[in-house]
Short mmCIF file of C-alpha atoms in Angstrom, two decimals:
data_model
loop_
_atom_site.label_atom_id
_atom_site.label_comp_id
_atom_site.label_asym_id
_atom_site.label_seq_id
_atom_site.Cartn_x
_atom_site.Cartn_y
_atom_site.Cartn_z
CA MET A 734 17.66 53.94 27.56
CA GLY A 735 20.90 54.05 25.57
CA TYR A 736 21.45 52.98 22.02
CA GLY A 737 22.84 49.63 23.12
CA GLY A 738 19.75 48.92 25.24
CA LYS A 739 17.41 49.77 22.38
CA TRP A 740 19.39 47.54 20.04
CA ALA A 741 19.19 44.64 22.52
CA LEU A 742 15.42 45.04 22.83
CA ALA A 743 15.03 45.13 19.07
CA ALA A 744 17.18 42.03 18.67
CA ALA A 745 15.16 40.21 21.31
CA ALA A 746 11.95 41.15 19.54
CA MET A 747 13.32 39.86 16.28
CA LEU A 748 14.24 36.56 17.89
CA VAL A 749 10.77 36.17 19.36
CA ALA A 750 9.17 36.95 16.01
CA SER A 751 11.52 34.55 14.28
CA ALA A 752 10.72 31.79 16.76
CA GLY A 753 7.00 32.34 16.28
CA HIS A 754 7.41 32.23 12.51
CA ALA A 755 9.38 28.97 12.74
CA GLN A 756 6.68 27.37 14.87
CA ALA A 757 4.01 28.39 12.37
CA ALA A 758 5.93 27.11 9.34
CA PRO A 759 4.22 24.33 7.35
CA LYS A 760 5.46 20.79 7.68
CA THR A 761 8.05 19.73 5.16
CA VAL A 762 7.88 16.76 2.82
CA SER A 763 10.24 14.82 5.06
CA ASP A 764 7.97 15.56 8.04
CA TRP A 765 4.80 14.07 6.57
CA ARG A 766 6.66 11.14 5.00
CA ALA A 767 8.29 10.28 8.29
CA GLY A 768 4.92 10.69 9.98
CA LEU A 769 3.15 8.43 7.51
CA ASP A 770 5.88 5.81 7.78
CA ALA A 771 5.55 5.86 11.57
CA PHE A 772 1.75 5.78 11.31
CA ALA A 773 1.92 2.69 9.08
CA HIS A 774 4.34 0.95 11.46
CA ASP A 775 2.02 1.68 14.38
CA HIS A 776 -1.33 0.80 12.79
CA PHE A 777 -0.79 -1.47 9.78
CA ARG A 778 0.46 -4.72 11.29
CA HIS A 779 -0.31 -7.85 9.30
CA PRO A 780 2.02 -10.28 7.48
CA ALA A 781 -0.01 -10.09 4.27
CA TRP A 782 -1.04 -6.44 3.94
CA GLY A 783 0.80 -4.59 6.68
CA TRP A 784 3.34 -1.78 6.42
CA GLN A 785 5.92 -4.06 4.77
CA HIS A 786 3.52 -4.58 1.86
CA SER A 787 3.07 -0.80 1.67
CA ARG A 788 6.81 -0.24 1.47
CA ARG A 789 7.17 -2.87 -1.26
CA ASP A 790 4.36 -1.28 -3.24
CA TYR A 791 6.03 2.13 -3.11
CA GLU A 792 9.44 0.85 -4.14
CA THR A 793 8.00 -1.34 -6.91
CA ALA A 794 5.70 1.40 -8.23
CA ARG A 795 8.58 3.86 -8.35
CA ASP A 796 10.81 1.36 -10.16
CA LEU A 797 8.10 0.45 -12.68
CA ALA A 798 7.45 4.10 -13.54
CA HIS A 799 11.18 4.69 -13.96
CA ALA A 800 11.50 1.64 -16.22
CA ASP A 801 8.65 2.94 -18.40
CA HIS A 802 10.11 6.49 -18.41
CA VAL A 803 6.83 7.83 -17.03
CA ALA A 804 6.83 10.92 -14.80
CA VAL A 805 4.85 10.49 -11.59
CA ASP A 806 4.19 12.65 -8.55
CA ASP A 807 6.29 10.91 -5.92
CA ASP A 808 4.28 12.47 -3.08
CA VAL A 809 1.12 10.83 -4.38
CA LEU A 810 2.93 7.58 -5.07
CA PHE A 811 4.39 7.41 -1.57
CA ALA A 812 1.16 8.35 0.20
CA ALA A 813 -1.00 5.97 -1.83
CA ALA A 814 1.42 3.09 -1.34
CA TYR A 815 1.45 3.53 2.41
CA ILE A 816 -2.25 4.18 3.00
CA HIS A 817 -4.13 2.22 0.31
CA ASP A 818 -5.02 -0.68 2.65
CA ILE A 819 -6.11 1.50 5.58
CA ALA A 820 -9.58 -0.04 5.46
CA GLY A 821 -8.06 -3.40 6.38
CA PHE A 822 -7.39 -2.14 9.91
CA ALA A 823 -9.36 -0.83 12.89
CA PRO A 824 -10.82 1.71 13.30
CA TRP A 825 -11.04 2.42 9.56
CA GLU A 826 -12.45 -0.90 8.39
CA ASP A 827 -16.06 -1.40 7.31
CA LYS A 828 -17.76 -4.47 8.73
CA ASP A 829 -20.06 -4.61 5.71
CA LEU A 830 -18.10 -6.99 3.46
CA SER A 831 -20.12 -5.91 0.43
CA HIS A 832 -18.15 -2.65 0.53
CA ASP A 833 -14.81 -2.97 -1.23
CA HIS A 834 -11.92 -1.98 1.02
CA SER A 835 -10.55 0.19 -1.79
CA ASP A 836 -13.63 2.42 -1.71
CA VAL A 837 -13.76 2.49 2.08
CA GLY A 838 -10.10 3.45 2.31
CA ALA A 839 -10.45 6.18 -0.31
CA ALA A 840 -13.30 7.69 1.69
CA LYS A 841 -11.46 7.65 5.01
CA LEU A 842 -7.82 8.48 4.26
CA GLY A 843 -8.22 12.24 3.94
CA GLU A 844 -8.32 13.01 7.64
CA VAL A 845 -5.20 10.94 8.33
CA LEU A 846 -3.16 12.54 5.56
CA THR A 847 -4.30 16.05 6.45
CA GLY A 848 -3.30 15.49 10.06
CA LEU A 849 0.17 14.46 8.95
CA GLY A 850 0.66 17.62 6.89
CA PHE A 851 0.23 16.04 3.45
CA PRO A 852 -0.50 18.62 0.72
CA ALA A 853 -4.28 19.02 0.60
CA ALA A 854 -4.27 19.61 -3.16
CA LYS A 855 -2.93 16.09 -3.74
CA ILE A 856 -5.34 14.13 -1.55
CA ASP A 857 -7.82 13.48 -4.38
CA ALA A 858 -5.02 11.91 -6.42
CA VAL A 859 -4.23 9.60 -3.49
CA ARG A 860 -7.92 8.74 -3.23
CA GLU A 861 -7.98 7.83 -6.93
CA ALA A 862 -4.94 5.56 -6.60
CA THR A 863 -6.42 3.93 -3.51
CA ARG A 864 -9.79 3.36 -5.13
CA THR A 865 -8.27 1.56 -8.14
CA HIS A 866 -5.32 -0.23 -6.54
CA MET A 867 -6.70 -3.77 -6.83
CA TYR A 868 -5.94 -5.84 -9.92
CA TYR A 869 -9.63 -6.16 -10.85
CA ARG A 870 -10.03 -2.39 -11.23
CA LYS A 871 -8.89 -0.05 -14.00
CA ALA A 872 -6.40 2.64 -13.03
CA VAL A 873 -6.14 5.87 -15.02
CA SER A 874 -3.65 8.41 -13.67
CA PRO A 875 0.06 7.54 -13.86
CA GLU A 876 0.34 7.27 -10.08
CA ALA A 877 -2.77 5.08 -9.89
CA VAL A 878 -1.50 2.79 -12.66
CA TYR A 879 1.82 2.11 -10.98
CA ILE A 880 0.34 1.62 -7.52
CA HIS A 881 -2.21 -0.73 -9.11
CA ASP A 882 0.48 -2.73 -10.90
CA ALA A 883 2.86 -2.84 -7.95
CA ASP A 884 0.02 -4.15 -5.80
CA ALA A 885 -0.84 -6.76 -8.43
CA LEU A 886 2.75 -8.00 -8.64
CA ASP A 887 2.79 -8.38 -4.87
CA TRP A 888 0.14 -11.10 -5.23
CA LEU A 889 2.48 -13.10 -7.48
CA GLY A 890 5.88 -14.75 -7.08
CA ALA A 891 7.37 -15.95 -3.82
CA ILE A 892 6.03 -12.96 -1.91
CA GLY A 893 2.52 -13.58 -3.18
CA VAL A 894 2.69 -17.18 -1.97
CA ALA A 895 4.01 -16.07 1.41
CA ARG A 896 1.26 -13.47 1.81
CA ILE A 897 -1.54 -15.95 1.19
CA LEU A 898 -0.01 -18.60 3.41
CA ALA A 899 0.22 -15.98 6.16
CA THR A 900 -3.58 -15.66 6.13
CA VAL A 901 -3.92 -19.26 7.30
CA GLU A 902 -2.29 -18.51 10.64
CA HIS A 903 -4.32 -15.33 11.15
CA GLY A 904 -7.60 -16.79 9.97
CA ASN A 905 -8.41 -13.69 7.95
CA PRO A 906 -9.13 -13.39 4.23
CA PRO A 907 -7.20 -10.89 2.13
CA PRO A 908 -9.11 -7.58 2.13
CA ALA A 909 -10.17 -8.11 -1.50
CA LYS A 910 -12.29 -11.11 -0.56
CA ALA A 911 -15.87 -11.05 0.66
CA ASP A 912 -15.90 -14.61 2.03
CA PRO A 913 -14.82 -14.57 5.70
CA GLU A 914 -13.91 -18.28 5.48
CA SER A 915 -11.40 -17.67 2.66
CA ALA A 916 -7.91 -19.10 3.22
CA ARG A 917 -8.62 -20.44 6.71
CA ASP A 918 -6.71 -23.64 6.06
CA LEU A 919 -3.77 -24.69 3.89
CA PRO A 920 -5.76 -26.24 1.00
CA ALA A 921 -7.87 -23.07 0.81
CA ALA A 922 -4.71 -20.96 0.76
CA VAL A 923 -3.27 -23.02 -2.09
CA ALA A 924 -6.52 -22.59 -3.99
CA GLU A 925 -6.27 -18.84 -3.36
CA ILE A 926 -2.73 -18.76 -4.78
CA GLU A 927 -3.82 -20.68 -7.87
CA GLN A 928 -6.77 -18.35 -8.39
CA ASN A 929 -4.51 -15.30 -8.15
CA LEU A 930 -2.23 -16.78 -10.81
CA LYS A 931 -5.26 -17.03 -13.08
CA ASP A 932 -6.90 -13.69 -12.29
CA VAL A 933 -4.19 -11.15 -11.47
CA PRO A 934 -2.13 -11.10 -14.71
CA ALA A 935 -5.05 -9.91 -16.85
CA GLY A 936 -5.36 -6.79 -14.69
CA VAL A 937 -1.76 -5.62 -15.02
CA GLN A 938 -1.58 -2.48 -17.15
CA SER A 939 1.96 -1.11 -17.56
CA PRO A 940 4.67 -2.46 -19.88
CA ALA A 941 7.22 -2.68 -17.08
CA ALA A 942 4.90 -4.68 -14.82
CA ARG A 943 3.89 -7.03 -17.63
CA ALA A 944 7.57 -7.65 -18.30
CA ARG A 945 8.10 -8.75 -14.68
CA MET A 946 5.13 -11.09 -14.55
CA PRO A 947 6.43 -14.24 -16.26
CA ALA A 948 9.27 -14.74 -13.77
CA LEU A 949 6.96 -14.15 -10.81
CA ILE A 950 4.34 -16.55 -12.12
CA ALA A 951 7.02 -19.16 -12.73
CA GLU A 952 8.24 -18.78 -9.13
CA ALA A 953 4.78 -19.37 -7.70
CA ARG A 954 4.02 -22.29 -10.03
CA ALA A 955 7.32 -23.97 -9.17
CA PHE A 956 6.47 -23.74 -5.48
CA LEU A 957 3.00 -25.17 -6.02
CA ALA A 958 4.40 -28.03 -8.07
CA GLU A 959 6.85 -28.96 -5.31
CA LEU A 960 4.17 -28.61 -2.66
CA LYS A 961 1.83 -30.95 -4.51
CA ALA A 962 4.62 -33.44 -5.16
CA GLU A 963 5.36 -33.59 -1.44
CA SER A 964 1.73 -33.80 -0.33
CA ASP A 965 0.21 -36.50 -2.57
CA ASP A 966 -1.09 -33.88 -5.00
CA GLY A 967 -2.42 -31.81 -2.12
CA VAL A 968 -4.33 -34.61 -0.41
CA ALA A 969 -1.99 -34.55 2.59
CA LEU A 970 -1.97 -30.80 3.09
#
């Protein structure tokens, strides 16, 4: 075989090796983020705590951390925002309502994230943020604090009202609640909104989130006032 033939064989071998190396390369950040976004769209469908809520939590958490000049791991923030309510959906839910969905989700999210190519070393941080994301729990790490506060703010304001009202149509309680009859009718939903306005603010931890709260609370209270005025103080709801 001549020199040219040997060179062609060597080049072909290099191409094969290169192709094999490319196939074995780890997934990139954009790969797992796109995968998690698609996963959420496919599996987390609910007007109150579906993928739209996840996206809001990520964007709000990121903005709150920026406003407070706090450095956060954006991988952890993104993953926790998109997967924290996984236990609200089949097949990851727990039928035992005495188990908080935050704990159930934290226990079950690892396999999903690993399958999407999420960095294994960061899964525990996502578990922590998931476990403490509800307003009645105390968050510690920076990522957990801002996911916690973003989630709390999403129970307030116009969006908080809309989320609770959405549970009337679906006949399901928010995942935080143990009572399966919660928010099954409009008066119960209004009571749920009023209870959130009492309970949620005390759980908010970060300066940036606390600064946003008054306007959101005022929005929700203005809606409730109009609703009561137009329904004989709620009697005609």
